[in-house]
């Protein structure tokens, strides 16, 4: 009978293990007694085929994810931008991080030019060895003959524990080869992803180079593997039932291996089983009792830690290093607590910044930057054109009324456009024929919810800096929906800025640098990041001597109008 001093969890675990242990012994005796080799063979065949399908599915999934990433136009644009010197590798790094969040196995990348020089990489400095550098250059040389949409596959092995799967995509621009983008699919990650299968397996390329192996003993000293395509094989003194298949794209050979023990001395095994059954039961029960005690202690520790977090210190995190699933539970719980804390901090900062931005927008319009100039216009018009003065007063009233309405943080885009029309009418009176602004907003955008005063700081930025280099200024505002995202482009012909200043501004907007001189753009970028996530934000495109563009992207899956498009 279970010890009354045991906890309920330990009692239930021991009872369950005891029942399963007895059942296992009875089934083992039955199998030995029947001795049906045919059943064993059929079982092996079914297992090897089922396992092969699992390996094929995992291979296809990882191959598809990485090849689609390399063929994606956004990836190619980022690679071309680095190869042509237009910008740094930050965007490419961001895309690879996004890939690793979507893929079950992480990848690293190297972007190199036609001479083999590495222009960008995600490998830590200590791992980007000369061997890896030279090997990457050699593989890229073989990929020169690939077309624009083709991907060259290979295997990288540096005598370490695991080999990495390589995907090399030539980077073209206007049919001219610029360089190569290489993805390294983590061998350690792939092995970990497939480690929970019940059987062994090996995946090689057509030359026998191992991409994945469930056991290191299967690999030769030069990391190669080969065996019969179907049937019984002997590897390292053990017998396996093997089945292999070449993938449709011809890029790999997948081997499924099911352990197939020799069945000699059946009678001796049956007698030994009968004699040792009792000893097995006692020994195994003691072992499982020890395991149950360890598990029960881990559960109790988890309960105590969670109780302490709930009642005493919400900032405390669970400390557990048992090396089993309980450690993973503790890790995931800590991750969840950190995520909840971060979400709370983001919401708090969003509320604070929303209030601050609305007040700054109001001040910007009531202080001399805008309000003083408008009042001066009204004073002048009152002497010569009373009707025009009355019109400007009406437009100013609408602007002020909209600005000081703090009841809403988000508004339909059509409301913000109505406000912008009044704002632009005043600016047209101020600058006359020297100022033109064209609005080209797709009708389906008008019902989308956007942050209040979204476009005004963008227009104000163009007006403020555009007239510094030009006597006349033209602004074009475009808006459209694209795959559920709301996209805006505000472009002017004001001459732009110096390229170094533009690059610095872009970096400040991406990092939400509080020291950025462009307060309106910086606050808008930060607000979009907090409210809609990191995929939303503000980018600038500088055309030195010709003009300046501001690009705004808003992704909000909660907006039914936008997600519907």
Coordinates of C-alpha atoms in Angstrom, one line a residue:
X1 CA 0.0 0.0 0.0
X2 CA 1.2 3.5 -0.6
X3 CA 2.9 5.2 2.3
X4 CA 0.4 7.6 4.1
X5 CA 3.3 10.1 4.4
X6 CA 3.5 10.5 0.7
X7 CA 2.0 13.4 -1.1
X8 CA -0.9 12.8 -3.4
X9 CA 1.1 13.6 -6.5
X10 CA 3.7 11.0 -5.6
X11 CA 1.1 8.4 -4.7
X12 CA -0.7 8.8 -8.0
X13 CA 2.6 8.7 -9.9
X14 CA 3.7 5.5 -8.2
X15 CA 0.4 3.8 -8.7
X16 CA 0.3 4.7 -12.4
X17 CA 3.9 3.6 -12.9
X18 CA 3.3 0.3 -11.1
X19 CA 0.3 -0.5 -13.3
X20 CA 2.2 0.3 -16.5
X21 CA 5.2 -1.7 -15.3
X22 CA 3.1 -4.8 -14.7
X23 CA 1.4 -4.4 -18.1
X24 CA 4.8 -4.0 -19.8
X25 CA 6.1 -7.2 -18.2
X26 CA 3.0 -9.2 -19.3
X27 CA 3.2 -7.8 -22.9
X28 CA 6.9 -8.6 -23.0
X29 CA 6.2 -12.2 -22.0
X30 CA 3.4 -12.5 -24.5
X31 CA 5.7 -11.2 -27.3
X32 CA 8.5 -13.6 -26.4
X33 CA 6.0 -16.5 -26.2
X34 CA 4.4 -15.8 -29.6
X35 CA 7.7 -15.2 -31.3
X36 CA 6.1 -14.0 -34.5
X37 CA 8.8 -12.6 -36.5
X38 CA 6.4 -11.6 -39.3
X39 CA 4.7 -9.3 -36.9
X40 CA 8.0 -7.7 -35.9
X41 CA 8.9 -7.2 -39.6
X42 CA 5.5 -5.7 -40.4
X43 CA 5.8 -3.4 -37.4
X44 CA 9.3 -2.4 -38.4
X45 CA 8.1 -1.6 -41.9
X46 CA 5.2 0.4 -40.7
X47 CA 7.4 2.3 -38.2
X48 CA 10.1 3.0 -40.7
X49 CA 7.6 4.4 -43.3
X50 CA 5.8 6.5 -40.7
X51 CA 9.1 7.9 -39.4
X52 CA 10.2 8.6 -42.9
X53 CA 7.1 10.7 -43.5
X54 CA 7.8 12.6 -40.3
X55 CA 11.4 13.3 -41.5
X56 CA 10.2 14.3 -44.9
X57 CA 7.6 16.7 -43.5
X58 CA 10.2 18.3 -41.2
X59 CA 12.7 18.6 -44.1
X60 CA 10.1 20.1 -46.5
X61 CA 8.9 22.5 -43.8
X62 CA 12.4 23.9 -43.0
X63 CA 13.4 23.9 -46.7
X64 CA 10.2 25.8 -47.7
X65 CA 10.5 28.4 -44.9
X66 CA 14.2 29.2 -45.8
X67 CA 13.7 29.1 -49.6
X68 CA 10.6 31.3 -49.4
X69 CA 12.5 33.7 -47.2
X70 CA 15.4 33.9 -49.7
X71 CA 13.0 34.4 -52.6
X72 CA 11.0 37.1 -50.8
X73 CA 11.4 40.4 -52.5
X74 CA 11.7 42.2 -49.2
X75 CA 14.7 40.1 -48.3
X76 CA 16.3 40.7 -51.7
X77 CA 15.7 44.5 -51.5
X78 CA 17.5 44.5 -48.1
X79 CA 20.4 42.5 -49.5
X80 CA 20.7 44.7 -52.6
X81 CA 20.6 47.8 -50.4
X82 CA 23.7 46.5 -48.5
X83 CA 25.5 45.3 -51.6
X84 CA 25.0 48.6 -53.4
X85 CA 25.9 50.7 -50.3
X86 CA 22.5 52.3 -49.9
X87 CA 22.1 51.4 -46.3
X88 CA 23.5 49.2 -43.5
X89 CA 22.5 45.6 -42.6
X90 CA 20.0 46.5 -39.9
X91 CA 17.0 45.7 -42.1
X92 CA 18.5 42.4 -43.1
X93 CA 19.2 41.5 -39.5
X94 CA 15.6 42.4 -38.6
X95 CA 14.3 40.1 -41.4
X96 CA 16.4 37.2 -40.3
X97 CA 15.3 37.7 -36.7
X98 CA 11.7 37.6 -37.9
X99 CA 12.5 34.4 -39.8
X100 CA 13.9 32.8 -36.7
X101 CA 10.7 33.6 -34.8
X102 CA 8.6 31.9 -37.5
X103 CA 10.8 28.9 -38.0
X104 CA 11.2 26.0 -35.5
X105 CA 15.0 26.0 -36.2
X106 CA 17.1 29.2 -36.1
X107 CA 19.3 30.3 -39.0
X108 CA 22.3 32.6 -39.3
X109 CA 23.3 34.5 -42.5
X110 CA 26.3 35.8 -44.4
X111 CA 26.0 38.4 -47.1
X112 CA 29.1 38.5 -49.4
X113 CA 30.0 40.3 -52.6
X114 CA 31.4 38.7 -55.8
X115 CA 34.9 38.7 -54.3
X116 CA 33.9 36.7 -51.3
X117 CA 34.1 39.7 -48.9
X118 CA 31.6 39.5 -46.1
X119 CA 29.5 42.7 -46.0
X120 CA 27.1 41.6 -43.3
X121 CA 26.6 38.5 -41.0
X122 CA 24.6 37.5 -38.0
X123 CA 27.3 35.1 -36.7
X124 CA 29.0 36.2 -33.5
X125 CA 32.5 37.5 -34.1
X126 CA 34.2 34.5 -32.4
X127 CA 32.4 32.0 -34.7
X128 CA 33.0 33.8 -38.0
X129 CA 36.3 32.0 -38.5
X130 CA 38.5 32.1 -41.5
X131 CA 37.5 28.5 -42.3
X132 CA 33.8 29.5 -42.4
X133 CA 34.7 32.6 -44.4
X134 CA 36.7 30.6 -47.0
X135 CA 34.1 27.8 -47.1
X136 CA 31.3 30.3 -47.7
X137 CA 33.3 31.9 -50.5
X138 CA 33.9 28.5 -52.1
X139 CA 30.2 27.5 -52.0
X140 CA 29.2 31.0 -53.4
X141 CA 31.5 30.4 -56.3
X142 CA 29.6 27.2 -57.2
X143 CA 26.4 29.2 -57.0
X144 CA 27.4 31.7 -59.7
X145 CA 25.7 29.7 -62.3
X146 CA 22.3 29.8 -60.6
X147 CA 19.5 31.8 -62.1
X148 CA 17.8 34.8 -60.3
X149 CA 15.2 32.5 -58.7
X150 CA 17.4 29.5 -58.0
X151 CA 18.9 28.5 -54.7
X152 CA 22.1 26.5 -54.3
X153 CA 22.1 24.0 -51.4
X154 CA 25.1 22.5 -49.6
X155 CA 26.3 21.4 -46.2
X156 CA 28.8 23.1 -43.9
X157 CA 30.8 21.0 -41.4
X158 CA 33.8 22.2 -39.4
X159 CA 34.5 19.0 -37.4
X160 CA 32.2 20.2 -34.6
X161 CA 29.2 18.2 -33.3
X162 CA 26.7 19.2 -35.9
X163 CA 26.7 20.2 -39.5
X164 CA 24.7 23.2 -40.9
X165 CA 22.4 23.2 -43.9
X166 CA 23.4 25.9 -46.4
X167 CA 21.1 27.8 -48.7
X168 CA 22.8 30.2 -51.2
X169 CA 20.7 32.7 -53.1
X170 CA 22.5 34.9 -55.7
X171 CA 21.5 38.5 -55.4
X172 CA 20.7 40.2 -58.8
X173 CA 19.8 43.7 -59.8
X174 CA 18.7 44.4 -63.3
X175 CA 20.0 40.9 -64.3
X176 CA 23.5 41.8 -62.9
X177 CA 24.9 39.6 -60.2
X178 CA 25.8 41.7 -57.1
X179 CA 26.7 39.0 -54.5
X180 CA 25.3 36.1 -52.5
X181 CA 23.0 35.8 -49.4
X182 CA 23.7 32.5 -47.6
X183 CA 21.5 31.1 -44.8
X184 CA 23.0 28.5 -42.4
X185 CA 20.2 26.3 -40.9
X186 CA 21.4 25.4 -37.4
X187 CA 22.5 21.8 -37.2
X188 CA 22.1 21.8 -33.4
X189 CA 18.6 23.3 -33.7
X190 CA 17.6 20.8 -36.4
X191 CA 18.8 17.9 -34.3
X192 CA 17.0 19.2 -31.2
X193 CA 13.8 19.7 -33.3
X194 CA 13.8 16.1 -34.4
X195 CA 15.2 14.6 -31.2
X196 CA 11.7 13.7 -29.8
X197 CA 11.0 11.1 -32.5
X198 CA 11.0 7.4 -31.4
X199 CA 13.4 6.2 -34.1
X200 CA 16.7 7.1 -35.7
X201 CA 17.2 8.9 -38.9
X202 CA 19.8 10.5 -41.2
X203 CA 19.5 13.2 -43.9
X204 CA 22.3 13.7 -46.4
X205 CA 22.8 15.5 -49.7
X206 CA 23.3 13.5 -52.9
X207 CA 27.1 13.3 -52.1
X208 CA 26.5 11.6 -48.8
X209 CA 27.3 14.6 -46.6
X210 CA 25.3 14.5 -43.4
X211 CA 22.8 17.3 -42.7
X212 CA 21.1 15.6 -39.8
X213 CA 21.8 12.4 -37.8
X214 CA 20.0 11.2 -34.7
X215 CA 23.3 9.5 -33.5
X216 CA 26.8 10.7 -34.0
X217 CA 28.0 7.1 -34.4
X218 CA 26.3 6.9 -37.8
X219 CA 28.7 9.5 -39.3
X220 CA 32.1 8.7 -40.7
X221 CA 35.1 10.7 -39.8
X222 CA 34.5 13.0 -42.8
X223 CA 30.8 13.4 -41.9
X224 CA 29.4 11.1 -44.5
X225 CA 26.8 8.3 -44.4
X226 CA 25.4 5.7 -46.8
X227 CA 23.6 2.4 -46.5
X228 CA 21.1 0.2 -48.3
X229 CA 18.0 2.0 -49.5
X230 CA 15.6 -0.6 -48.0
X231 CA 15.9 -3.6 -45.7
X232 CA 18.2 -4.8 -42.9
X233 CA 21.4 -3.0 -42.4
X234 CA 24.1 -3.2 -39.7
X235 CA 25.6 0.0 -38.3
X236 CA 28.2 0.0 -35.5
X237 CA 27.4 -3.6 -34.5
X238 CA 23.6 -2.9 -34.3
X239 CA 21.0 -4.0 -36.8
X240 CA 18.4 -1.6 -38.2
X241 CA 15.5 -1.8 -40.6
X242 CA 16.2 0.9 -43.1
X243 CA 14.2 2.8 -45.7
X244 CA 15.4 5.8 -47.8
X245 CA 13.9 8.2 -50.3
X246 CA 15.3 11.0 -52.4
X247 CA 13.4 14.3 -52.1
X248 CA 11.5 15.4 -55.2
X249 CA 13.8 18.4 -55.7
X250 CA 16.8 16.1 -55.7
X251 CA 18.4 18.1 -52.8
X252 CA 18.6 15.4 -50.2
X253 CA 18.3 11.7 -49.3
X254 CA 16.3 10.9 -46.2
X255 CA 17.0 7.6 -44.3
X256 CA 14.7 6.2 -41.6
X257 CA 16.2 3.7 -39.3
X258 CA 14.3 1.4 -36.9
X259 CA 16.3 -0.6 -34.4
X260 CA 15.9 -4.3 -35.4
X261 CA 17.4 -6.5 -32.7
X262 CA 18.5 -10.1 -33.4
X263 CA 16.0 -12.7 -32.2
X264 CA 18.3 -15.6 -31.4
X265 CA 18.0 -17.5 -28.2
X266 CA 14.3 -16.9 -27.9
X267 CA 13.8 -19.7 -25.4
X268 CA 16.6 -18.5 -23.2
X269 CA 15.2 -15.0 -23.3
X270 CA 11.8 -16.3 -22.3
X271 CA 13.2 -18.2 -19.4
X272 CA 15.3 -15.2 -18.3
X273 CA 12.2 -13.0 -18.5
X274 CA 10.2 -15.4 -16.3
X275 CA 12.9 -15.7 -13.7
X276 CA 13.8 -12.0 -13.6
X277 CA 10.2 -10.6 -13.7
X278 CA 9.9 -10.4 -10.0
X279 CA 13.4 -8.8 -9.6
X280 CA 12.5 -6.4 -12.4
X281 CA 9.3 -5.3 -10.7
X282 CA 11.0 -4.7 -7.3
X283 CA 14.0 -2.9 -8.8
X284 CA 12.0 -0.8 -11.2
X285 CA 9.5 0.1 -8.5
X286 CA 12.3 1.4 -6.3
X287 CA 13.7 3.3 -9.2
X288 CA 10.4 4.9 -10.1
X289 CA 9.8 5.6 -6.4
X290 CA 13.0 7.6 -6.4
X291 CA 11.9 9.4 -9.6
X292 CA 8.5 10.1 -8.2
X293 CA 10.1 11.6 -5.1
X294 CA 12.3 13.8 -7.2
X295 CA 9.3 14.9 -9.3
X296 CA 7.2 15.5 -6.3
X297 CA 9.9 17.7 -4.8
X298 CA 10.1 19.7 -8.1
X299 CA 6.3 20.2 -8.0
X300 CA 6.4 21.3 -4.4
X301 CA 9.2 23.8 -5.2
X302 CA 7.3 25.2 -8.1
X303 CA 4.2 25.7 -5.9
X304 CA 6.2 27.4 -3.2
X305 CA 7.9 29.8 -5.7
X306 CA 4.6 30.7 -7.4
X307 CA 3.0 31.3 -4.0
X308 CA 5.9 33.6 -3.1
X309 CA 5.5 35.6 -6.3
X310 CA 1.7 35.9 -5.8
X311 CA 1.8 36.9 -2.1
X312 CA 5.2 38.5 -1.4
X313 CA 7.3 39.7 -4.4
X314 CA 5.8 40.0 -7.9
X315 CA 9.3 40.7 -9.3
X316 CA 10.7 37.5 -8.0
X317 CA 11.5 34.8 -10.7
X318 CA 11.5 31.0 -10.2
X319 CA 14.9 29.4 -9.8
X320 CA 15.1 25.8 -10.7
X321 CA 17.8 23.8 -12.3
X322 CA 16.5 20.2 -12.2
X323 CA 17.4 19.6 -15.9
X324 CA 14.0 18.2 -16.8
X325 CA 10.6 19.4 -17.9
X326 CA 10.0 21.1 -14.6
X327 CA 12.9 23.4 -15.4
X328 CA 11.2 24.2 -18.7
X329 CA 7.9 24.9 -16.9
X330 CA 9.8 27.3 -14.6
X331 CA 11.5 29.0 -17.6
X332 CA 8.3 29.4 -19.5
X333 CA 6.5 30.8 -16.4
X334 CA 9.3 33.4 -15.9
X335 CA 9.0 34.3 -19.6
X336 CA 5.3 34.8 -19.2
X337 CA 5.7 36.9 -16.1
X338 CA 8.3 39.1 -17.9
X339 CA 6.0 39.4 -20.9
X340 CA 3.1 40.5 -18.7
X341 CA 5.4 43.1 -17.0
X342 CA 6.7 44.4 -20.3
X343 CA 3.1 44.7 -21.7
X344 CA 2.0 46.6 -18.6
X345 CA 5.0 49.0 -18.9
X346 CA 4.3 49.5 -22.7
X347 CA 0.6 50.3 -22.0
X348 CA 1.6 52.8 -19.2
X349 CA 4.1 54.5 -21.5
X350 CA 1.6 54.6 -24.4
X351 CA -0.9 56.4 -22.2
X352 CA 1.7 58.9 -20.9
X353 CA 3.1 59.6 -24.4
X354 CA -0.4 59.9 -26.0
X355 CA -1.3 62.7 -23.5
X356 CA 2.1 64.4 -24.0
X357 CA 1.8 64.3 -27.8
X358 CA -1.7 65.8 -27.8
X359 CA -0.5 68.6 -25.6
X360 CA 2.6 69.2 -27.8
X361 CA 0.4 69.3 -30.9
X362 CA -1.9 71.8 -29.3
X363 CA 1.0 74.0 -28.2
X364 CA 2.6 73.8 -31.6
X365 CA -0.6 75.3 -33.1
X366 CA -1.3 77.9 -30.4
X367 CA 2.3 79.1 -30.2
X368 CA 4.0 81.5 -32.9
X369 CA 4.9 78.6 -35.2
X370 CA 1.4 78.4 -36.6
X371 CA -1.1 80.5 -34.6
X372 CA 1.0 83.7 -34.8
X373 CA 1.3 83.5 -38.5
X374 CA -2.4 82.8 -39.0
X375 CA -3.4 85.7 -36.8
X376 CA -1.1 88.0 -38.8
X377 CA -2.7 86.8 -42.0
X378 CA -6.2 87.5 -40.5
X379 CA -5.0 91.0 -39.5
X380 CA -3.8 91.8 -43.0
X381 CA -6.8 90.4 -44.7
X382 CA -9.2 92.3 -42.4
X383 CA -7.9 95.5 -44.0
X384 CA -8.2 94.5 -47.6
X385 CA -10.4 91.4 -47.9
X386 CA -13.0 90.9 -45.1
X387 CA -14.6 87.9 -46.8
X388 CA -11.2 86.1 -47.0
X389 CA -10.4 87.0 -43.4
X390 CA -13.7 85.5 -42.3
X391 CA -12.9 82.3 -44.2
X392 CA -9.5 82.0 -42.5
X393 CA -11.1 82.6 -39.1
X394 CA -13.5 79.8 -39.8
X395 CA -10.7 77.4 -40.9
X396 CA -8.7 78.3 -37.8
X397 CA -11.7 77.7 -35.6
X398 CA -12.0 74.2 -37.0
X399 CA -8.3 73.5 -36.5
X400 CA -8.4 74.6 -32.9
X401 CA -11.6 72.8 -32.1
X402 CA -10.2 69.5 -33.5
X403 CA -6.9 70.0 -31.7
X404 CA -8.3 70.5 -28.2
X405 CA -10.7 67.6 -28.4
X406 CA -9.1 65.2 -26.0
X407 CA -12.0 62.7 -25.9
X408 CA -10.5 60.5 -28.6
X409 CA -7.0 59.0 -29.1
X410 CA -7.9 57.4 -32.4
X411 CA -10.2 58.7 -35.2
X412 CA -11.4 57.6 -38.6
X413 CA -9.0 58.7 -41.2
X414 CA -11.6 60.9 -42.9
X415 CA -11.9 63.0 -39.7
X416 CA -8.1 63.6 -39.8
X417 CA -8.3 64.5 -43.5
X418 CA -11.1 67.0 -42.8
X419 CA -8.9 68.7 -40.2
X420 CA -5.9 68.6 -42.6
X421 CA -7.9 70.3 -45.3
X422 CA -8.5 73.3 -43.0
X423 CA -4.9 73.3 -42.0
X424 CA -3.8 73.3 -45.7
X425 CA -6.3 76.0 -46.6
X426 CA -4.7 78.3 -44.1
X427 CA -1.2 77.5 -45.4
X428 CA -2.3 78.2 -48.9
X429 CA -3.5 81.6 -47.9
X430 CA -0.2 82.2 -46.2
X431 CA 2.1 81.1 -49.0
X432 CA -0.2 81.8 -52.0
X433 CA 0.7 80.2 -55.3
X434 CA 4.1 79.2 -54.0
X435 CA 2.6 76.3 -52.0
X436 CA 0.7 73.4 -53.5
X437 CA -0.5 70.2 -51.8
X438 CA -2.2 67.2 -53.5
X439 CA -4.0 64.5 -51.4
X440 CA -4.4 61.1 -53.1
X441 CA -6.0 58.9 -50.5
X442 CA -7.7 55.6 -51.5
X443 CA -11.4 55.6 -50.6
X444 CA -11.1 52.3 -48.7
X445 CA -8.7 53.9 -46.3
X446 CA -11.1 56.6 -45.0
X447 CA -12.9 54.4 -42.4
X448 CA -9.7 53.0 -41.0
X449 CA -8.9 54.1 -37.4
X450 CA -5.6 56.1 -37.1
X451 CA -3.9 58.1 -34.3
X452 CA -5.4 61.5 -34.0
X453 CA -3.2 64.3 -35.7
X454 CA -1.4 61.7 -37.8
X455 CA -0.6 63.7 -41.0
X456 CA -0.2 67.2 -39.5
X457 CA 3.3 66.7 -38.2
X458 CA 4.4 65.2 -41.5
X459 CA 3.0 68.2 -43.5
X460 CA 4.4 70.6 -41.0
X461 CA 7.9 69.0 -41.3
X462 CA 7.8 69.3 -45.1
X463 CA 6.6 73.0 -44.9
X464 CA 9.1 73.9 -42.3
X465 CA 12.2 72.5 -44.0
X466 CA 11.1 72.6 -47.6
X467 CA 10.9 76.4 -47.8
X468 CA 14.4 76.7 -46.5
X469 CA 15.8 75.6 -49.9
X470 CA 13.0 76.5 -52.2
X471 CA 10.8 79.5 -52.9
X472 CA 8.1 77.2 -54.1
X473 CA 7.0 74.0 -52.6
X474 CA 4.8 71.1 -53.7
X475 CA 3.7 68.3 -51.4
X476 CA 2.0 65.0 -52.4
X477 CA 0.2 62.9 -49.8
X478 CA -0.6 59.3 -50.8
X479 CA -2.5 56.7 -48.8
X480 CA -3.4 53.1 -49.5
X481 CA -4.2 49.7 -48.0
X482 CA -1.8 46.8 -48.7
X483 CA -2.3 43.4 -47.2
X484 CA -4.1 44.7 -44.1
X485 CA -1.5 47.5 -43.5
X486 CA -2.3 51.2 -43.9
X487 CA 0.5 53.0 -45.8
X488 CA 1.1 56.7 -46.2
X489 CA 3.7 58.6 -48.2
X490 CA 4.3 62.3 -47.8
X491 CA 6.7 63.6 -50.4
X492 CA 7.9 67.2 -51.2
X493 CA 10.3 68.8 -53.7
X494 CA 11.9 71.0 -51.1
X495 CA 15.5 69.9 -51.8
X496 CA 15.8 67.3 -49.0
X497 CA 18.7 67.3 -46.6
X498 CA 22.3 66.2 -46.5
X499 CA 22.7 62.4 -46.8
X500 CA 24.5 62.1 -43.4
X501 CA 21.7 64.0 -41.7
X502 CA 19.1 61.8 -43.3
X503 CA 20.8 58.6 -42.3
X504 CA 21.2 59.9 -38.7
X505 CA 17.5 60.8 -38.7
X506 CA 16.5 57.3 -39.9
X507 CA 18.6 55.7 -37.2
X508 CA 17.1 57.9 -34.5
X509 CA 13.5 57.1 -35.7
X510 CA 14.3 53.4 -35.7
X511 CA 15.8 53.5 -32.2
X512 CA 13.3 56.1 -30.8
X513 CA 16.2 58.2 -29.8
X514 CA 15.0 60.9 -27.4
X515 CA 17.7 63.3 -28.6
X516 CA 16.3 63.5 -32.1
X517 CA 15.7 67.1 -33.2
X518 CA 12.7 66.0 -35.3
X519 CA 10.3 65.9 -32.3
X520 CA 7.1 65.5 -34.4
X521 CA 8.5 62.5 -36.4
X522 CA 10.1 60.9 -33.4
X523 CA 7.0 61.1 -31.2
X524 CA 4.9 59.7 -34.1
X525 CA 7.3 56.8 -34.7
X526 CA 7.4 55.9 -31.0
X527 CA 3.6 56.2 -30.6
X528 CA 3.0 53.8 -33.6
X529 CA 5.5 51.3 -32.1
X530 CA 3.9 51.3 -28.7
X531 CA 0.3 51.1 -30.0
X532 CA 0.6 48.9 -33.1
X533 CA 3.8 47.0 -32.6
X534 CA 7.3 46.9 -34.2
X535 CA 6.0 46.3 -37.7
X536 CA 4.5 49.8 -37.7
X537 CA 6.6 52.9 -37.8
X538 CA 8.1 55.9 -39.7
X539 CA 10.8 55.8 -42.3
X540 CA 12.4 58.7 -44.2
X541 CA 13.7 58.7 -47.8
X542 CA 16.1 61.5 -48.7
X543 CA 16.7 62.7 -52.3
X544 CA 19.4 65.3 -51.7
X545 CA 18.8 68.4 -53.8
X546 CA 15.5 67.1 -55.1
X547 CA 13.2 66.4 -52.2
X548 CA 12.3 64.4 -49.1
X549 CA 9.8 61.6 -48.3
X550 CA 8.3 60.3 -45.1
X551 CA 6.8 56.8 -45.1
X552 CA 4.3 55.7 -42.5
X553 CA 3.2 52.1 -41.9
X554 CA 0.3 51.1 -39.6
X555 CA -0.5 47.5 -39.0
X556 CA -3.5 46.9 -36.7
X557 CA -5.3 43.5 -37.0
X558 CA -8.0 44.8 -34.6
X559 CA -9.2 47.2 -37.3
X560 CA -11.9 45.3 -39.2
X561 CA -12.0 47.7 -42.1
X562 CA -8.2 47.3 -42.7
X563 CA -8.0 43.6 -42.2
X564 CA -10.9 43.1 -44.6
X565 CA -8.9 44.5 -47.6

